[in-house]
Coordinates of C-alpha atoms (C1' of nucleotides) in Angstrom, one line a residue:
Chain A
M16 CA -30.5 -28.8 8.5
V17 CA -32.8 -28.2 11.4
Q18 CA -33.8 -31.4 13.1
E19 CA -36.7 -31.7 15.4
I20 CA -35.8 -32.2 19.0
S21 CA -38.1 -34.4 21.1
P22 CA -39.0 -33.2 24.6
I23 CA -36.9 -36.0 26.1
T24 CA -33.7 -35.3 24.2
D25 CA -34.3 -31.7 25.1
K26 CA -34.3 -32.4 28.9
I27 CA -31.1 -34.5 28.8
S28 CA -29.2 -32.5 26.2
V29 CA -27.3 -30.8 29.1
F30 CA -25.5 -34.0 29.7
A31 CA -23.9 -34.2 26.3
I32 CA -21.4 -31.8 24.9
K33 CA -23.0 -32.4 21.4
N34 CA -26.3 -34.0 20.8
P35 CA -25.4 -37.6 19.9
L36 CA -28.8 -38.2 18.2
Q37 CA -28.1 -35.8 15.4
T38 CA -24.9 -37.3 13.9
S39 CA -24.1 -40.8 12.8
L40 CA -21.1 -41.0 14.9
G41 CA -23.2 -39.8 17.9
R42 CA -25.8 -42.5 17.3
S43 CA -23.1 -45.1 16.9
I44 CA -21.6 -44.0 20.2
L45 CA -25.0 -44.6 21.8
E46 CA -25.9 -47.8 20.1
H47 CA -22.6 -49.6 20.6
G48 CA -22.0 -48.0 24.0
I49 CA -25.3 -49.4 25.3
S50 CA -24.6 -52.7 23.9
L51 CA -21.1 -52.7 25.3
I52 CA -22.1 -51.7 28.8
S53 CA -24.8 -54.2 28.9
R54 CA -22.3 -56.9 28.0
I55 CA -19.2 -56.0 30.1
G56 CA -20.7 -53.8 32.8
F57 CA -20.1 -50.2 33.5
E58 CA -16.9 -50.7 35.6
E59 CA -15.2 -52.5 32.8
F60 CA -16.5 -50.1 30.2
T61 CA -14.0 -47.5 28.8
F62 CA -14.2 -45.0 26.0
K63 CA -11.2 -46.7 24.5
K64 CA -13.0 -50.0 24.3
L65 CA -16.0 -48.3 22.8
G66 CA -13.7 -46.5 20.3
N67 CA -12.3 -49.8 19.2
E68 CA -15.8 -51.2 18.6
I69 CA -16.9 -48.3 16.5
G70 CA -13.5 -47.7 14.8
S71 CA -13.1 -44.2 16.2
P72 CA -10.5 -42.8 18.6
E73 CA -11.6 -42.2 22.2
A74 CA -10.9 -38.5 21.7
S75 CA -13.9 -38.4 19.3
I76 CA -16.2 -39.8 22.0
Y77 CA -14.9 -37.1 24.5
R78 CA -16.3 -34.6 22.0
Y79 CA -19.8 -35.9 22.8
F80 CA -19.5 -36.8 26.4
E81 CA -17.4 -35.2 29.1
N82 CA -16.7 -38.5 30.8
K83 CA -17.9 -42.0 31.5
H84 CA -20.1 -40.8 34.4
T85 CA -22.0 -38.2 32.4
Y86 CA -22.4 -40.8 29.6
L87 CA -24.1 -43.1 32.1
L88 CA -26.2 -40.2 33.4
Y89 CA -27.3 -39.5 29.8
I90 CA -28.3 -43.1 29.1
T91 CA -30.3 -43.6 32.3
A92 CA -31.9 -40.2 31.9
L93 CA -32.8 -41.2 28.3
Y94 CA -34.3 -44.5 29.6
W95 CA -36.4 -42.8 32.3
G96 CA -37.4 -40.2 29.7
M97 CA -38.9 -42.9 27.5
I98 CA -40.7 -44.5 30.5
D99 CA -41.9 -41.1 31.6
E100 CA -43.5 -40.4 28.2
K101 CA -45.3 -43.7 28.3
C102 CA -46.5 -43.0 31.8
L103 CA -47.9 -39.7 30.7
H104 CA -49.8 -41.5 28.0
I105 CA -51.2 -44.0 30.5
I106 CA -52.2 -41.2 32.9
N107 CA -54.0 -39.3 30.1
S108 CA -55.9 -42.4 29.0
E109 CA -59.5 -43.0 29.8
E110 CA -58.9 -46.1 31.9
P111 CA -60.0 -46.4 35.5
Q112 CA -57.3 -45.4 38.0
F113 CA -56.5 -48.9 39.1
Q114 CA -56.0 -50.0 35.5
K115 CA -53.6 -47.1 35.1
A116 CA -51.7 -48.2 38.2
L117 CA -51.5 -51.7 36.7
A118 CA -50.3 -50.4 33.4
I119 CA -47.5 -48.3 35.0
I120 CA -46.3 -51.3 37.1
D121 CA -46.4 -53.4 34.0
L122 CA -44.3 -50.8 32.2
L123 CA -41.7 -50.9 35.1
C124 CA -41.6 -54.7 35.2
N125 CA -41.7 -55.4 31.5
P126 CA -40.1 -52.4 29.8
P127 CA -40.9 -51.8 26.1
R128 CA -38.7 -53.6 23.5
I129 CA -38.0 -50.7 21.3
M130 CA -37.1 -47.5 23.2
I131 CA -36.4 -44.8 20.6
S132 CA -37.3 -44.6 16.9
N133 CA -34.3 -42.5 15.7
I134 CA -31.8 -45.1 16.6
T135 CA -32.1 -48.9 17.0
I136 CA -31.7 -49.6 20.7
D137 CA -32.9 -52.8 22.3
G138 CA -35.1 -51.9 25.2
S139 CA -34.0 -55.0 27.1
M140 CA -30.4 -53.8 26.9
M141 CA -31.3 -50.4 28.2
Y142 CA -33.2 -52.1 31.0
R143 CA -30.3 -54.3 31.9
I144 CA -28.1 -51.3 32.2
V145 CA -30.6 -49.4 34.3
M146 CA -31.2 -52.4 36.5
S147 CA -27.6 -53.0 37.2
E148 CA -26.0 -49.6 37.0
S149 CA -28.5 -46.9 37.6
V150 CA -27.8 -46.9 41.3
K151 CA -24.3 -45.8 40.5
T152 CA -25.6 -42.7 38.8
F153 CA -27.0 -41.2 42.1
M154 CA -25.1 -43.0 44.8
T155 CA -21.9 -40.9 44.3
K156 CA -20.3 -38.0 46.0
Q157 CA -21.6 -35.7 43.2
V158 CA -25.3 -36.5 43.5
D159 CA -26.2 -33.1 44.7
K160 CA -24.4 -31.3 41.9
D161 CA -25.8 -33.7 39.2
N162 CA -29.2 -33.4 40.7
S163 CA -29.1 -29.6 40.6
K164 CA -28.2 -29.9 36.9
G165 CA -31.3 -32.0 36.3
A166 CA -29.7 -35.3 35.9
F167 CA -32.6 -37.2 37.6
S168 CA -35.5 -35.1 36.4
T169 CA -36.9 -37.8 34.2
L170 CA -36.7 -40.4 37.0
K171 CA -38.3 -38.0 39.4
S172 CA -41.0 -37.3 36.9
V173 CA -41.8 -41.1 36.7
N174 CA -41.8 -41.2 40.4
Q175 CA -44.2 -38.2 40.5
H176 CA -46.7 -39.9 38.1
L177 CA -46.6 -43.2 40.0
S178 CA -47.1 -41.5 43.4
Y179 CA -50.0 -39.6 42.1
I180 CA -51.7 -42.8 40.9
I181 CA -50.9 -44.5 44.2
S182 CA -52.6 -41.6 46.1
T183 CA -55.8 -42.0 44.0
V184 CA -55.8 -45.7 44.3
N185 CA -54.9 -45.8 48.0
P186 CA -56.1 -42.4 49.3
M187 CA -55.2 -43.2 52.9
C188 CA -51.6 -43.7 52.0
Q189 CA -49.2 -41.6 54.1
Y190 CA -46.1 -42.1 51.9
P191 CA -47.0 -42.2 48.2
R192 CA -43.7 -40.9 47.0
A193 CA -41.8 -43.4 49.1
L194 CA -44.0 -46.2 47.9
A195 CA -43.5 -45.1 44.3
S196 CA -39.7 -45.0 44.6
T197 CA -39.8 -48.3 46.4
I198 CA -41.7 -49.8 43.5
I199 CA -39.4 -48.3 41.0
E200 CA -36.2 -49.4 42.6
M201 CA -37.5 -52.7 43.9
S202 CA -38.8 -53.8 40.5
M203 CA -35.2 -53.8 39.5
F204 CA -33.7 -55.1 42.7
Q205 CA -36.0 -58.1 43.0
R206 CA -35.2 -59.1 39.4
Y207 CA -31.5 -58.7 40.1
F208 CA -31.9 -60.8 43.3
Y209 CA -33.8 -63.4 41.3
E210 CA -30.8 -63.7 39.0
H211 CA -27.9 -63.4 41.4
L212 CA -29.0 -63.6 45.0
P213 CA -32.1 -65.9 44.9
S214 CA -32.4 -66.3 48.7
M215 CA -33.1 -62.6 48.9
T216 CA -36.4 -62.9 47.0
D217 CA -39.2 -65.3 46.3
I218 CA -40.4 -64.0 43.0
G219 CA -40.6 -66.8 40.4
K220 CA -41.7 -69.3 42.9
Q221 CA -45.5 -69.0 42.7
K222 CA -46.0 -68.1 39.1
S223 CA -43.6 -66.8 36.5
M224 CA -40.9 -64.4 37.6
S225 CA -42.5 -61.5 35.8
D226 CA -46.0 -62.2 37.2
D227 CA -44.8 -62.6 40.7
L228 CA -42.9 -59.4 40.4
K229 CA -45.9 -57.6 39.2
E230 CA -48.1 -59.0 42.0
L231 CA -45.5 -58.0 44.5
M232 CA -45.3 -54.5 43.2
I233 CA -49.1 -54.1 43.1
G234 CA -49.1 -55.2 46.8
M235 CA -46.5 -52.5 47.5
M236 CA -49.0 -49.8 46.6
Y237 CA -51.0 -50.8 49.6
A238 CA -48.2 -51.1 52.1
G239 CA -49.4 -50.0 55.5
K240 CA -53.0 -50.2 54.7
H241 CA -53.6 -52.8 57.4
Q242 CA -53.5 -50.1 60.0
I243 CA -56.6 -48.6 58.5
V244 CA -58.6 -51.7 57.7
Chain B
M27 CA -0.8 -65.8 71.2
V28 CA -4.0 -67.5 70.4
Q29 CA -6.8 -65.0 70.1
E30 CA -10.4 -66.0 70.3
I31 CA -12.3 -65.5 67.0
S32 CA -15.9 -64.5 67.1
P33 CA -18.3 -66.2 64.8
I34 CA -18.6 -63.1 62.8
T35 CA -14.9 -62.6 62.0
D36 CA -14.8 -66.3 61.3
K37 CA -17.4 -66.0 58.5
I38 CA -15.7 -63.0 56.9
S39 CA -12.1 -64.1 57.4
V40 CA -12.1 -65.4 53.8
F41 CA -12.1 -61.8 52.6
A42 CA -8.9 -60.8 54.3
I43 CA -5.5 -62.2 53.5
K44 CA -4.6 -61.7 57.1
N45 CA -7.1 -61.1 60.0
P46 CA -7.0 -57.3 60.5
L47 CA -8.6 -57.6 64.0
Q48 CA -5.5 -59.4 65.4
T49 CA -2.8 -56.8 64.7
S50 CA -2.6 -53.1 65.5
L51 CA -1.8 -52.3 61.9
G52 CA -4.9 -54.3 60.8
R53 CA -7.1 -52.5 63.3
S54 CA -5.7 -49.2 62.1
I55 CA -6.5 -50.1 58.5
L56 CA -10.1 -50.9 59.5
E57 CA -10.6 -47.9 61.7
H58 CA -9.1 -45.3 59.5
G59 CA -10.4 -46.9 56.3
I60 CA -13.9 -46.8 57.5
S61 CA -13.6 -43.2 58.6
L62 CA -11.9 -42.3 55.3
I63 CA -14.5 -44.0 53.1
S64 CA -17.4 -42.5 55.0
R65 CA -15.8 -39.1 54.4
I66 CA -14.7 -39.2 50.8
G67 CA -16.8 -42.1 49.4
F68 CA -15.6 -45.4 48.0
E69 CA -14.8 -44.1 44.5
E70 CA -12.4 -41.5 45.8
F71 CA -10.9 -43.9 48.3
T72 CA -7.5 -45.5 47.5
F73 CA -5.1 -47.6 49.5
K74 CA -2.5 -44.9 49.0
K75 CA -4.6 -42.3 50.7
L76 CA -5.4 -44.7 53.5
G77 CA -1.7 -45.4 53.8
N78 CA -0.9 -41.8 54.1
E79 CA -3.5 -41.4 56.9
I80 CA -2.1 -44.3 59.0
G81 CA 1.6 -43.6 58.1
S82 CA 2.1 -46.9 56.3
P83 CA 2.9 -47.6 52.7
E84 CA 0.0 -48.9 50.5
A85 CA 2.0 -52.2 50.1
S86 CA 1.3 -53.0 53.8
I87 CA -2.4 -52.7 53.2
Y88 CA -2.3 -55.1 50.3
R89 CA -0.9 -57.6 52.8
Y90 CA -4.3 -57.5 54.5
F91 CA -6.7 -57.1 51.6
E92 CA -6.4 -58.2 48.1
N93 CA -7.9 -55.1 46.7
K94 CA -10.3 -52.2 47.2
H95 CA -13.3 -54.3 46.3
T96 CA -12.7 -57.1 48.8
Y97 CA -12.0 -54.5 51.4
L98 CA -15.5 -53.1 50.9
L99 CA -16.9 -56.7 50.9
Y100 CA -15.2 -57.2 54.2
I101 CA -16.5 -54.0 55.8
T102 CA -20.1 -54.6 54.7
A103 CA -20.0 -58.2 55.6
L104 CA -18.7 -57.2 59.0
Y105 CA -21.6 -54.7 59.3
W106 CA -24.3 -57.2 58.5
G107 CA -22.6 -59.7 60.8
M108 CA -23.1 -57.3 63.7
I109 CA -26.7 -56.7 62.7
D110 CA -27.2 -60.4 62.3
E111 CA -26.0 -61.1 65.8
K112 CA -28.4 -58.6 67.2
C113 CA -31.2 -60.0 65.1
L114 CA -30.5 -63.4 66.6
H115 CA -30.7 -61.9 70.0
I116 CA -34.1 -60.3 69.3
I117 CA -35.4 -63.5 67.8
N118 CA -34.4 -65.6 70.8
S119 CA -36.0 -63.1 73.2
E120 CA -39.3 -63.7 74.9
E121 CA -41.1 -60.8 73.3
P122 CA -44.3 -61.3 71.2
Q123 CA -43.6 -61.7 67.5
F124 CA -44.8 -58.3 66.5
Q125 CA -42.5 -56.7 69.1
K126 CA -39.6 -58.7 67.6
A127 CA -40.5 -57.3 64.2
L128 CA -40.5 -53.8 65.5
A129 CA -37.1 -54.3 67.2
I130 CA -35.5 -55.6 63.9
I131 CA -36.9 -52.7 61.9
D132 CA -35.7 -50.3 64.6
L133 CA -32.3 -51.9 64.3
L134 CA -32.3 -51.4 60.6
C135 CA -33.4 -47.8 60.8
N136 CA -31.3 -46.8 63.8
P137 CA -28.2 -49.0 63.8
P138 CA -26.3 -49.3 67.0
R139 CA -23.6 -46.7 67.8
I140 CA -20.9 -49.0 68.7
M141 CA -20.4 -51.9 66.4
I142 CA -17.5 -54.0 67.7
S143 CA -15.7 -54.1 71.0
N144 CA -12.2 -55.0 69.9
I145 CA -11.8 -51.8 67.8
T146 CA -13.4 -48.4 68.1
I147 CA -15.7 -48.0 65.1
D148 CA -18.5 -45.6 65.1
G149 CA -21.7 -47.4 64.1
S150 CA -23.0 -44.4 62.3
M151 CA -19.9 -44.3 60.0
M152 CA -20.4 -48.0 59.2
Y153 CA -24.0 -47.2 58.5
R154 CA -23.2 -44.4 56.1
I155 CA -20.8 -46.6 54.2
V156 CA -23.3 -49.4 53.9
M157 CA -26.1 -47.0 53.0
S158 CA -24.2 -45.3 50.2
E159 CA -21.8 -48.1 49.0
S160 CA -23.2 -51.5 49.8
V161 CA -25.1 -51.7 46.5
K162 CA -21.7 -51.5 44.8
T163 CA -20.6 -54.7 46.6
F164 CA -23.2 -56.9 44.8
M165 CA -24.1 -55.0 41.7
T166 CA -20.9 -55.9 39.9
K167 CA -19.9 -58.4 37.2
Q168 CA -18.4 -60.6 39.9
V169 CA -21.5 -61.0 42.1
D170 CA -21.8 -64.7 41.4
K171 CA -18.2 -65.4 42.2
D172 CA -18.3 -63.3 45.4
N173 CA -21.5 -64.9 46.4
S174 CA -20.2 -68.4 46.0
K175 CA -17.4 -67.4 48.3
G176 CA -19.9 -66.3 50.9
A177 CA -19.5 -62.6 50.6
F178 CA -23.1 -61.9 51.3
S179 CA -23.9 -64.7 53.8
T180 CA -24.3 -62.2 56.7
L181 CA -26.7 -60.0 54.7
K182 CA -28.6 -63.1 53.6
S183 CA -28.8 -64.3 57.2
V184 CA -30.3 -61.0 58.3
N185 CA -32.8 -61.2 55.4
Q186 CA -33.6 -64.8 56.5
H187 CA -34.4 -63.7 60.1
L188 CA -36.6 -60.8 59.0
S189 CA -38.5 -62.8 56.4
Y190 CA -39.2 -65.4 59.1
I191 CA -40.6 -62.8 61.4
I192 CA -42.7 -61.4 58.6
S193 CA -44.1 -64.8 57.9
T194 CA -45.2 -65.1 61.5
V195 CA -46.6 -61.6 61.8
N196 CA -48.3 -61.7 58.4
P197 CA -48.9 -65.4 57.7
M198 CA -50.8 -64.8 54.4
C199 CA -47.8 -63.1 52.9
Q200 CA -46.8 -64.6 49.6
Y201 CA -43.4 -63.0 49.4
P202 CA -41.7 -62.8 52.8
R203 CA -38.2 -62.8 51.5
A204 CA -38.9 -60.1 48.9
L205 CA -40.5 -58.0 51.6
A206 CA -37.6 -58.5 53.9
S207 CA -35.0 -57.5 51.3
T208 CA -37.3 -54.6 50.3
I209 CA -37.3 -53.4 53.9
I210 CA -33.6 -53.8 54.3
E211 CA -32.7 -52.0 51.1
M212 CA -35.4 -49.4 51.3
S213 CA -34.5 -48.4 54.8
M214 CA -31.2 -47.2 53.4
F215 CA -32.6 -45.9 50.1
Q216 CA -35.3 -43.8 51.6
R217 CA -32.8 -42.2 54.0
Y218 CA -30.5 -41.5 51.1
F219 CA -33.4 -40.0 49.1
Y220 CA -34.3 -37.9 52.1
E221 CA -30.8 -36.5 52.1
H222 CA -30.2 -36.1 48.4
L223 CA -33.3 -36.6 46.3
P224 CA -36.1 -35.5 48.6
S225 CA -38.8 -35.6 45.9
M226 CA -38.4 -39.3 45.8
T227 CA -39.7 -39.8 49.3
D228 CA -42.0 -38.3 51.9
I229 CA -40.3 -39.5 55.1
G230 CA -39.6 -36.7 57.5
K231 CA -42.8 -34.8 56.6
Q232 CA -45.3 -36.3 59.1
K233 CA -43.1 -37.0 62.1
S234 CA -39.3 -37.1 62.4
M235 CA -37.4 -38.7 59.6
S236 CA -36.5 -41.7 61.7
D237 CA -40.1 -42.2 62.9
D238 CA -41.6 -41.9 59.4
L239 CA -39.0 -44.3 58.1
K240 CA -39.9 -46.9 60.7
E241 CA -43.6 -46.5 60.2
L242 CA -43.1 -46.9 56.4
M243 CA -41.0 -50.0 56.9
I244 CA -43.6 -51.5 59.3
G245 CA -46.2 -50.9 56.7
M246 CA -44.1 -52.8 54.2
M247 CA -44.4 -56.0 56.2
Y248 CA -48.1 -55.9 55.2
A249 CA -47.7 -55.1 51.6
G250 CA -50.3 -56.9 49.5
K251 CA -52.5 -57.7 52.5
H252 CA -55.4 -55.7 51.0
Q253 CA -56.1 -58.6 48.6
I254 CA -57.0 -60.9 51.5
V255 CA -58.8 -58.5 53.8
Chain C
dT13 C1' -18.1 -24.6 -7.5
dT14 C1' -15.5 -22.7 -4.4
dT15 C1' -14.7 -21.8 0.3
dG16 C1' -14.9 -21.5 5.3
dG17 C1' -16.1 -23.8 9.3
dA18 C1' -17.3 -27.8 11.7
dA19 C1' -16.7 -32.7 12.6
dT20 C1' -13.6 -36.5 12.7
dG21 C1' -9.2 -39.3 12.6
dA22 C1' -4.6 -40.1 14.2
dT23 C1' -1.3 -39.7 17.4
dA24 C1' 1.0 -38.3 21.6
dG25 C1' 1.3 -37.4 26.2
dC26 C1' 0.3 -37.0 31.2
dA27 C1' -1.2 -37.7 36.0
dA28 C1' -3.4 -41.0 38.8
dT29 C1' -4.8 -45.6 39.9
dA30 C1' -4.3 -50.3 41.1
dC31 C1' -1.5 -53.1 41.8
dT32 C1' 3.4 -56.2 42.3
dA33 C1' 8.2 -56.9 43.6
dT34 C1' 12.3 -56.5 46.4
dC35 C1' 15.0 -55.9 50.4
dA36 C1' 16.2 -54.2 54.7
dA37 C1' 14.7 -53.0 59.5
dA38 C1' 11.9 -54.0 63.3
dA39 C1' 9.1 -56.9 66.1
dA40 C1' 7.3 -60.9 67.9
dT41 C1' 7.9 -65.7 69.1
dA42 C1' 10.2 -69.8 70.2
Chain D
dT16 C1' 19.5 -65.7 71.4
dA17 C1' 18.0 -67.3 67.1
dT18 C1' 14.5 -67.2 63.8
dT19 C1' 10.4 -66.4 61.8
dT20 C1' 7.0 -63.0 60.9
dT21 C1' 5.6 -58.4 60.1
dT22 C1' 6.4 -53.9 58.5
dG23 C1' 8.7 -49.9 56.1
dA24 C1' 10.8 -48.0 52.1
dT25 C1' 11.2 -47.7 47.6
dA26 C1' 10.7 -48.8 42.8
dG27 C1' 8.3 -50.2 38.9
dT28 C1' 4.4 -51.5 35.5
dA29 C1' 0.1 -51.7 33.0
dT30 C1' -4.1 -49.4 32.6
dT31 C1' -7.3 -45.7 33.1
dG32 C1' -9.2 -41.3 32.3
dC33 C1' -8.4 -37.5 30.1
dT34 C1' -6.3 -33.4 27.2
dA35 C1' -3.8 -31.4 23.3
dT36 C1' -2.5 -30.9 18.6
dC37 C1' -2.8 -31.1 13.8
dA38 C1' -4.1 -33.0 9.6
dT39 C1' -8.1 -34.5 7.0
dT40 C1' -12.7 -34.9 5.5
dC41 C1' -17.3 -33.4 5.2
dC42 C1' -20.9 -30.3 4.4
dA43 C1' -23.5 -26.1 3.7
dA44 C1' -23.8 -21.4 2.3
dA45 C1' -22.2 -17.9 -1.0

DNA sequence: TTTGGAATGATAGCAATACTATCAAAAATA
DNA sequence: TATTTTTGATAGTATTGCTATCATTCCAAA
């Protein structure tokens, strides 16, 4: 049986020993794993616990993923792959540039509910994982090795799209890539602060948390512009 | 012997079973531990390895720190405590507000070489740890508990100072706390990106890495100002 | 419909980690 | 000098992260 492979799963297939989207056990590993990590956090998460949830021995999970870390790499790369596809769609639309910028920021602040058709994954669970754990994918001693294997290519692609839009909307901007990565990371951090360290942010005080967050992120696109005006 | 306790060590003393600054073993644990973590990273770091370096059994280290995690809490809280003191000094100076803002941003982008007098700790090693590992102090399942014990009070105080300065420099700003935390976190992230994921940033392309970083962070203080102008 | 290969289940085992406990030696303090 | 505190030395335990083996089931081509 030849199954079609989407461009996303193609990019991230390096991080799985066996494509988990093509078998029912593989899909189960993804579905329940995502649910489990979003519940108990990545530190507490083990393949043994996941095995118990899906009624399979941990050894079976090791046949799909080399270890915990590459499993998290896979999930986050999958997430950014989804976002990347939607970014591309926005960029190729006929909207004015500023509307495209708004749409991308909205996408980052309110990620889609359903992430992938093949399996049933709640987008908000994916988002929770990425918000709380994605930093742990690249702030490790093995960043450079993981990066050279393409672990962050989907994230970097999203950053590329956003920085392109920032350049067109704010052409005097000296640091479009840095602003893009700031918007991407801070959209998650500020929400995390809102939930756990509220004195580190003020989103949710003017309007709703989500609206404040978006307004803040839109403002970020113009950081530094005062020097020109 | 009654030893004077600085306001910093006072704030963070909760996170040590026994004050490490008051014994030679304690200071050794801090000095070598900081050096070791900055070399091998926090994931690879164990009390056993540290014990080997200082010629003491790991059990002795457990007499000072409950576990790895509180040890990292202690180190980062110590770091932000130092920065906080220097912030206070800047704020109480006679400089104009904008100069104070510049001084704080400079402090965040180029942290001081010597952090604490009592023991010999290289500020750049402390900075490396905080840059690469500090996110792991608060992005855990135990944030709320740690926060309620005051684990992040020194960081929050720095954020408070910076957001105050931002409000005075940019009075129309709607989100001073969020901009402050963005500047604090992004000063570390952008440097990390520069070193490991260069396509995520553009610092170091116009001028020196450090100068670009500072200019970017200064611009952040004015994020969103375009809407008013 | 059989058959060979791949995928899974079941179980065992191992080195390392993150601790805890105990007791004797050494050091500091009174 | 007596005594309390601090350290060293050693042992032990539960869990984690992973590997290995072999039997079983599934599935697809011949």
